[in-house]
Coordinates of C-alpha atoms and ligand atoms in Angstrom, one line a residue:
X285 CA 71.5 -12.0 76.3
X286 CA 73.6 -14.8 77.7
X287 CA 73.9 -18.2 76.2
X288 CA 76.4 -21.2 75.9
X289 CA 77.2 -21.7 72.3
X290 CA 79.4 -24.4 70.9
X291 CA 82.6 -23.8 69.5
X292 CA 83.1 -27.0 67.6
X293 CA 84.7 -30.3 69.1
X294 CA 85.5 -30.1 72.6
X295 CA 84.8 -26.2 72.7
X296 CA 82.0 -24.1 74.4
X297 CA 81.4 -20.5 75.6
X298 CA 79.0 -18.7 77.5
X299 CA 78.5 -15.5 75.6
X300 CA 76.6 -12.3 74.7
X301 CA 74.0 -12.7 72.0
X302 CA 71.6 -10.5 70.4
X303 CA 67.9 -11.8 71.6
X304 CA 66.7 -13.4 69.3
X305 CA 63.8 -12.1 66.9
X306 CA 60.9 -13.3 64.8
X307 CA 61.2 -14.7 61.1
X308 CA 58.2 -16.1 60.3
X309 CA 54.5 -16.2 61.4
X310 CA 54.6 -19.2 63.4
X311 CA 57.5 -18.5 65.5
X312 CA 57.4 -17.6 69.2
X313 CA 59.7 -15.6 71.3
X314 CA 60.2 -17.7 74.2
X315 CA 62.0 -16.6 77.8
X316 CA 63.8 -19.2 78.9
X317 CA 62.6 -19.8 83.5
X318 CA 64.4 -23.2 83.5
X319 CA 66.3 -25.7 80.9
X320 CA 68.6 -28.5 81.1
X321 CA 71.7 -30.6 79.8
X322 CA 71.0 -33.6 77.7
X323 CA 73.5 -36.6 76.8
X324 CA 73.0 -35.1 73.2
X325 CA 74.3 -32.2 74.1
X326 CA 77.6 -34.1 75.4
X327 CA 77.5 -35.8 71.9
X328 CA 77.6 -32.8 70.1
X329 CA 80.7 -31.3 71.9
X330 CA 82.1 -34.7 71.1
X331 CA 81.8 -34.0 67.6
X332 CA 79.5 -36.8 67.0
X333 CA 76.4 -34.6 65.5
X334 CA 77.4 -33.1 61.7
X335 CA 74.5 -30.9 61.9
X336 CA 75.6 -28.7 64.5
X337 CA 77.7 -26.1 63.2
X338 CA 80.2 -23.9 65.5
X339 CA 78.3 -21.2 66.4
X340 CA 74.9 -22.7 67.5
X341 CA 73.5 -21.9 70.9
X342 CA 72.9 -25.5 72.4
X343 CA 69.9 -27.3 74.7
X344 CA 66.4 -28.3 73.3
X345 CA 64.6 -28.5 76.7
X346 CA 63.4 -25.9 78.9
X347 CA 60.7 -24.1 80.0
X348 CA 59.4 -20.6 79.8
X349 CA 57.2 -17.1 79.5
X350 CA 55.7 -16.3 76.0
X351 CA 57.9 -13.3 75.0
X352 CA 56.3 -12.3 71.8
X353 CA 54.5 -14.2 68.7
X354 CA 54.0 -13.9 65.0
X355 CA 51.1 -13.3 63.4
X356 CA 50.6 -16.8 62.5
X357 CA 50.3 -17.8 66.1
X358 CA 46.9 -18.1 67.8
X359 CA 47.5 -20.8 70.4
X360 CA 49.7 -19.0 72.7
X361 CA 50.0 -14.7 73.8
X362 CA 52.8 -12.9 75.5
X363 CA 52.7 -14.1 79.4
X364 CA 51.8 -17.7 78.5
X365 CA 53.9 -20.3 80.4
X366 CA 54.9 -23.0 77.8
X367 CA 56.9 -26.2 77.8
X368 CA 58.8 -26.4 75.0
X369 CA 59.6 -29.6 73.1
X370 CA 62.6 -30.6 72.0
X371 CA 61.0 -31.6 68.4
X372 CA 59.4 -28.8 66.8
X373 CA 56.4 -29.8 64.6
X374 CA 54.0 -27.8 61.8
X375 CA 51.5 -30.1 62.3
X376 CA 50.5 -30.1 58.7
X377 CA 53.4 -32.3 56.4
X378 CA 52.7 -35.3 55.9
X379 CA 55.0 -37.0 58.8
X380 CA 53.1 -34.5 61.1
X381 CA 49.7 -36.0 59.5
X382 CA 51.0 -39.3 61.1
X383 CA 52.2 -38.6 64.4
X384 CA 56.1 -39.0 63.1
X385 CA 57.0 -35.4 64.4
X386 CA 60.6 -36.4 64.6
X387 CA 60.2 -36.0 60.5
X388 CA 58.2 -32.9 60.3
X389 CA 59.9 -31.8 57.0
X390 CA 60.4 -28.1 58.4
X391 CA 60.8 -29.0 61.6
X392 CA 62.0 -32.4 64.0
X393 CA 64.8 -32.3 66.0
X394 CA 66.2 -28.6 65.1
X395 CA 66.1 -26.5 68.1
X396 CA 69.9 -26.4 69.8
X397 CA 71.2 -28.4 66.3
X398 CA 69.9 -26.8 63.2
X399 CA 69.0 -23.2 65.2
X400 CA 70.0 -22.0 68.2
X401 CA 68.3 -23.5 71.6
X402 CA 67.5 -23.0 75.4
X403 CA 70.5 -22.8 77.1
X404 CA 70.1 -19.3 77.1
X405 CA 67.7 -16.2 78.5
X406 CA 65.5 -15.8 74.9
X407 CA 64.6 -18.7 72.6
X408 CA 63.3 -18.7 69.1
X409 CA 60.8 -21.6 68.5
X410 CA 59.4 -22.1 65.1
X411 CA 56.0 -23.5 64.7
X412 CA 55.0 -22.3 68.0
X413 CA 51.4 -23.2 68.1
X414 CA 52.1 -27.2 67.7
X415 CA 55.9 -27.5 69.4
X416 CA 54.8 -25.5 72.7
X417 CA 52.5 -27.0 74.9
X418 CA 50.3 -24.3 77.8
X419 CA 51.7 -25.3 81.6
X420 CA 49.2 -25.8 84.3
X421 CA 48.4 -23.0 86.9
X422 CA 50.7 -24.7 90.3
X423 CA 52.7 -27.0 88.0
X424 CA 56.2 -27.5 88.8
X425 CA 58.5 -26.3 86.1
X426 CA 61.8 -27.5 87.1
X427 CA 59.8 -31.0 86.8
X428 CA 58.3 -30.3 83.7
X429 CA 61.7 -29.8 82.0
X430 CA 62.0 -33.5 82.1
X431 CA 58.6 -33.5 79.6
X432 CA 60.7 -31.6 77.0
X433 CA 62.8 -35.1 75.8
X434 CA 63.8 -37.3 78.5
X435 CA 60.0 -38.4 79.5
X436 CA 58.5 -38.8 76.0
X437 CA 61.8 -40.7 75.2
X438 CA 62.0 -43.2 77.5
X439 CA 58.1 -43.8 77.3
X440 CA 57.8 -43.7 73.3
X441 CA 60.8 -45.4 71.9
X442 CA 61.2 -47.5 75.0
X443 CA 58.0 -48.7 76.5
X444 CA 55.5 -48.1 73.6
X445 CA 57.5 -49.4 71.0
X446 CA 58.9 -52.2 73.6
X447 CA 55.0 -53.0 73.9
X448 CA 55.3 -53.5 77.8
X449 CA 52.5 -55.5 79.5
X450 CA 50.6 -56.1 82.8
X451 CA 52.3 -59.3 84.1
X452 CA 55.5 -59.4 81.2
X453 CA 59.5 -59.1 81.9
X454 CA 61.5 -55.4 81.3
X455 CA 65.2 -55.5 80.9
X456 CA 66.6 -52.0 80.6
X457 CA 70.4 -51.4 79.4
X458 CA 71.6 -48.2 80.8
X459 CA 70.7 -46.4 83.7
X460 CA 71.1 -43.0 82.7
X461 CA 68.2 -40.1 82.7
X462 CA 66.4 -42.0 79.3
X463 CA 66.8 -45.4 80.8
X464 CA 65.5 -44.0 84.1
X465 CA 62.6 -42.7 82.4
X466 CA 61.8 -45.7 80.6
X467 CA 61.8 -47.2 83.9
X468 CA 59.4 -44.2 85.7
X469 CA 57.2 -45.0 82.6
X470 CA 57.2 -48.9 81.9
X471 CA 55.0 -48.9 85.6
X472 CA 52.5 -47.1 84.0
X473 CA 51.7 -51.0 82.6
X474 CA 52.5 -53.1 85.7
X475 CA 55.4 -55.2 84.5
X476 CA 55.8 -57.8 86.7
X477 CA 59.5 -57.3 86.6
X478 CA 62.1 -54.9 85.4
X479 CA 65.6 -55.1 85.3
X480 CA 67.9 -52.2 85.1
X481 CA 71.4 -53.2 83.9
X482 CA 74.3 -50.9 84.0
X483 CA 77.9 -50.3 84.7
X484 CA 77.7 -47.3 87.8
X485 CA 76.2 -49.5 91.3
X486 CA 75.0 -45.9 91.8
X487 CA 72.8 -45.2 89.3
X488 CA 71.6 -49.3 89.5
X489 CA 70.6 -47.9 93.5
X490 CA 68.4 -45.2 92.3
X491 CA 67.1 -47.9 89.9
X492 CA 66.0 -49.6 92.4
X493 CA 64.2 -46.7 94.5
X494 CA 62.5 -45.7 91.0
X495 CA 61.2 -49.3 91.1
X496 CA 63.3 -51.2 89.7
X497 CA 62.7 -55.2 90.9
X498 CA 66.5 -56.6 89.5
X499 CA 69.7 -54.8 89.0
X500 CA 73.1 -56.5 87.2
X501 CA 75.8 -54.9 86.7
X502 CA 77.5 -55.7 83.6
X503 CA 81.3 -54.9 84.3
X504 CA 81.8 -58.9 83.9
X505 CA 80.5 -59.2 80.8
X506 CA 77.9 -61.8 82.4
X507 CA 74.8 -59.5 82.4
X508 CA 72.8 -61.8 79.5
X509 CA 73.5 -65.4 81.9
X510 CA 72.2 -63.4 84.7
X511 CA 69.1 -62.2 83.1
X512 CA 68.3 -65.4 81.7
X513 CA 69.1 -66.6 85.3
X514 CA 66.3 -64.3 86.5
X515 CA 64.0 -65.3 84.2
X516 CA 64.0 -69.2 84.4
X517 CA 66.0 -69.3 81.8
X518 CA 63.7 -67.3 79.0
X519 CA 64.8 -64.1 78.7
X520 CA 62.9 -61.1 78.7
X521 CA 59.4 -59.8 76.9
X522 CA 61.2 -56.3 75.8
X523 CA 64.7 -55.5 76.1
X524 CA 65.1 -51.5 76.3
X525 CA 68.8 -50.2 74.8
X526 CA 69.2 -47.3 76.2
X527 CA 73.2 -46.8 75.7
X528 CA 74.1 -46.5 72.1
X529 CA 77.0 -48.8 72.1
X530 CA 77.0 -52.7 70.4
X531 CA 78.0 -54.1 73.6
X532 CA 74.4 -53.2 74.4
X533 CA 72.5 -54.1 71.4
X534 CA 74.2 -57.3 72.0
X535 CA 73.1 -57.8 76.0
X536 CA 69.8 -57.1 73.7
X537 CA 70.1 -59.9 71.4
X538 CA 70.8 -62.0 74.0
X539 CA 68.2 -61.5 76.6
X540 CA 64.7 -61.1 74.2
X541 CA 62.8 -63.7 75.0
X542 CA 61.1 -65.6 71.7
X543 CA 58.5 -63.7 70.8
X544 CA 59.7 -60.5 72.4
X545 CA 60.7 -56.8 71.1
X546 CA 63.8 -55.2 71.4
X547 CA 63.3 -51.7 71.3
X548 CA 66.8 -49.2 70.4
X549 CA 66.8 -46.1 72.2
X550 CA 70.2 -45.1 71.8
X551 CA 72.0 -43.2 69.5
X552 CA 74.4 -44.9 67.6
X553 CA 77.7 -43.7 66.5
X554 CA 79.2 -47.3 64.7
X555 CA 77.3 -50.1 63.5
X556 CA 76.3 -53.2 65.6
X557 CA 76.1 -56.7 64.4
X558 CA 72.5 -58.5 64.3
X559 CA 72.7 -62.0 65.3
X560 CA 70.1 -63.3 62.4
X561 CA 71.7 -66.4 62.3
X562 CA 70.5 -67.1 66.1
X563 CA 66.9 -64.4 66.1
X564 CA 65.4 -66.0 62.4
X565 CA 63.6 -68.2 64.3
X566 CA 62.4 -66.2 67.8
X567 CA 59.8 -64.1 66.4
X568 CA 61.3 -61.4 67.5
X569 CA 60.8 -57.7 67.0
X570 CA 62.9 -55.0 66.7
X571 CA 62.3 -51.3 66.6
X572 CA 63.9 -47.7 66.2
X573 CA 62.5 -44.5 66.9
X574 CA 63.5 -40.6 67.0
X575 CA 61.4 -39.2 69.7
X576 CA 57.9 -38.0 68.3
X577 CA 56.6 -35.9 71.3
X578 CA 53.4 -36.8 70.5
X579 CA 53.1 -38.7 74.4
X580 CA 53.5 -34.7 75.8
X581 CA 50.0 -34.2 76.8
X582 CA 49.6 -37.5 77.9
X583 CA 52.8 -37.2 80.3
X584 CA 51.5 -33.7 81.7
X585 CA 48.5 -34.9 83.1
X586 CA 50.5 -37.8 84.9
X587 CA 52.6 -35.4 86.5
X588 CA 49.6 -33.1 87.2
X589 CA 48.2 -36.2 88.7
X590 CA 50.9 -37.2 90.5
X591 CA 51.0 -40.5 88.8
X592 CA 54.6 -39.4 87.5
X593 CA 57.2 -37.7 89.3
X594 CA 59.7 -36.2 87.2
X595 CA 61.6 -34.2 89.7
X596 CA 62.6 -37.7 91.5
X597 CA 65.4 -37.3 88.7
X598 CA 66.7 -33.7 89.2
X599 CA 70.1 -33.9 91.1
X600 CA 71.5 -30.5 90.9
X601 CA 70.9 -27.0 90.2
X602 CA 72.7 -23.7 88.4
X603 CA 72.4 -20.5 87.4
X604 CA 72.6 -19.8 83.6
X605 CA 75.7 -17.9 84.8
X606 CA 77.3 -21.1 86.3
X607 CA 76.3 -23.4 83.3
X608 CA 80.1 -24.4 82.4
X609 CA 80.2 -25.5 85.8
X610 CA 76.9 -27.2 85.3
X611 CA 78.1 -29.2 82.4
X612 CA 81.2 -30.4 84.3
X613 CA 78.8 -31.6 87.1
X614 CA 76.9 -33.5 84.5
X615 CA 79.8 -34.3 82.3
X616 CA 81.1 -36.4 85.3
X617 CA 78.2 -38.0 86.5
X618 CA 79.8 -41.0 87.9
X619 CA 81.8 -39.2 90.1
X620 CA 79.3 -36.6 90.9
X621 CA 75.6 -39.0 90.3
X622 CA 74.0 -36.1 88.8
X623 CA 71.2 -37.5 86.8
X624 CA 69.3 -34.0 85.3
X625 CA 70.6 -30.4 86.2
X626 CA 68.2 -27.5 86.2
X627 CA 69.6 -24.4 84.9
X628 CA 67.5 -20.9 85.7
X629 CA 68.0 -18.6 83.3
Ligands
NAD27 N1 66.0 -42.1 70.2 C1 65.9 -40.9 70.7 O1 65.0 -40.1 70.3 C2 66.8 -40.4 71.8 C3 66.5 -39.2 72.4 C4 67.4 -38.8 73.5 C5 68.5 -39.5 73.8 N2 68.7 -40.7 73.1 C6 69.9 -41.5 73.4 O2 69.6 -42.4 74.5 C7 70.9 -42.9 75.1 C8 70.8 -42.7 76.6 O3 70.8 -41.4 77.0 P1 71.2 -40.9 78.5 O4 71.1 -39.4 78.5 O5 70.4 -41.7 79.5 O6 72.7 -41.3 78.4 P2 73.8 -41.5 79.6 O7 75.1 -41.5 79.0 O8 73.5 -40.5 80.7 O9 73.4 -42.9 80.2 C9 73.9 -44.1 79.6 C10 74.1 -45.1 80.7 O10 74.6 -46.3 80.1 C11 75.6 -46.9 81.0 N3 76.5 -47.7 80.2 C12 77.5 -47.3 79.4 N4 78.1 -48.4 78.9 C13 77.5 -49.5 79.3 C14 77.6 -50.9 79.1 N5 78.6 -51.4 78.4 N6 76.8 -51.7 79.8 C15 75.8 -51.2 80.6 N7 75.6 -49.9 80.8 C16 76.4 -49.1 80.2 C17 76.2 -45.7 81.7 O11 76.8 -46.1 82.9 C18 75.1 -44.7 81.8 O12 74.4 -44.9 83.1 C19 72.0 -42.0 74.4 O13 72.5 -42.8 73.4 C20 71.2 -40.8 73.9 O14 71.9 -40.2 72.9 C21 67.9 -41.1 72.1
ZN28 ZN1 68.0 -34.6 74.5
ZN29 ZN1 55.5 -31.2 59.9

């Protein structure tokens, strides 16, 4: 089969592999229909994630057909149309027990790190029955390949953990495809406002068609005297970071209102100072999460309800074929605006 494995830093290939084949009980045999580039996945070519070694067959969304199944598996046959997650979970350890699938000790965050992914035609999933999850009859894939990590991120670590309100104030740093789906998502509460900061005056446009009510663009380094400008001079309810980078954490710091949550969605690669000497005394709240997945089901019957409309974020499309081609688009967003690019395998 084809697939795009990573070479170490800077290096990636699209290659023939053997199809992959089943190892234990609960695995699943998956055929890849449609899957997608994440900002992780740019990370990991950077160098930035240890536990991907050369070798490893890269992307932890997709979509697919039930290929085959071990005998372990009694959720799912051959022919089944599955959404895969991009945290695999056994349902049974005791993270699992308490909704932290992130930490599933055989499982979390593995597929296209750990083992090889879905940027290719065939993908093995392990603990199939509780890290697949059946499509609806009509549904549309390509926009269910936004369900796999962007969705549930945005909405879990963002929104949920930023405790968004009917009536309160959203800032969101970073406009990207988990920013933008913290935005898609925070509406599910009626905010009263939301506003999307960011460096690219494109991305803050679609921002604004996705519902954004403010955009400020940070390039002057004034973005905090502008949100507090917006907001009678409070400051925000939650405060999303959904960059990764101090300069971030800090707009952060500087925008919660007393009594409000930051919540981190961004990976970080160095550390970032906290400003105790100025938050000891706002009541603040901080939080960090790995996505759980556990919000999947929940966000499928949005979509299937139209209440969500993941596909507003697809920008381009490829054939598995043209996937180096589809990471330059993607790796050059600014100067190309793709947002999510759908591969079809
Ligand atoms: N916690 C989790 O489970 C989890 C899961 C998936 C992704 N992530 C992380 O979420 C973050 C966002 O992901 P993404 O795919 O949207 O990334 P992205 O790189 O596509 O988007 C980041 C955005 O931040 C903007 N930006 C960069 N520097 C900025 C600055 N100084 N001020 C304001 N905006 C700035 C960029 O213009 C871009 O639009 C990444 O760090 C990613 O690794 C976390
Ligand atoms: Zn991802
Ligand atoms: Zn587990």
């Amino acid at each position: 089969m084809k697939a795009l494995v990573y070479g170490g830093p800077g290096k990636k290939s699209l290659e023939s592999r053997p199809k992959p084949e089943i190892r234990a009980p609960g695995d699943a045999i998956v055929k890849i229909v449609k899957t997608t580039i994440c900002g992780t996945d740019l990370h990991i070519l950077k160098g930035d994630v240890a536990t991907c070694a050369p070798g490893r067959i890269l992307g932890h969304e997709g979509v697919g057909v039930i290929d085959s199944v071990g005998a372990g598996v009694t959720a799912f046959k051959p022919g089944d149309r599955v959404l895969i997650s991009c945290i695999s979970s056994c349902g049974k350890c005791e993270y699992c027990r308490k909704g932290l699938f992130s930490h599933c000790t055989t499982g979390g965050w593995i597929l296209g790190n750990e083992i090889d992914g879905t940027q290719a035609e065939y993908v093995r999933t392990p603990h199939a029955d509780t890290s697949l999850y059946r499509i609806p009859a009509g549904a549309d894939e390509e926009a269910l390949v936004m369900l796999s990590d962007i969705l549930p991120t945005g909405f879990e670590c963002g929104v949920l953990n930023g405790k968004v309100a009917p009536g309160s104030s959203v800032a969101i740093v970073g406009a990207g495809p988990i920013g933008l789906a913290a935005l898609l998502t925070a509406q599910f509460y009626s905010p009263a406002e939301i506003i999307m900061i960011d460096l690219d005056d494109k991305r803050l446009e679609v921002a604004r068609r996705f519902g954004a009510t403010h955009t400020v663009n940070s390039a002057d380094g004034k973005a905090a005297e502008r949100v507090k400008a917006l907001t009678d001079g409070v400051g925000v309810d939650t405060a999303i970071e959904a960059v990764g980078i101090p300069a971030t954490f800090l707009i952060c710091e500087d925008i919660v209102a007393p009594g409000g949550v930051i919540a981190n969605v961004g990976v970080h690669g160095v550390k970032v100072d906290l400003h105790l000497d100025r938050l000891w005394s706002q009541n603040i709240t901080i939080t960090t999460r790995l996505v759980d997945t556990v919000t999947t089901p929940m966000l499928l019957k949005t979509v299937r309800s139209k209440k969500l409309d993941p596909a507003k974020l697809i920008t381009h499309r490829f054939a598995l074929d043209q996937i180096l081609e589809a990471y330059d688009t993607f790796g050059h967003a600014a100067d190309t605006h793709a947002l999510k690019v759908i591969i079809s395998a």
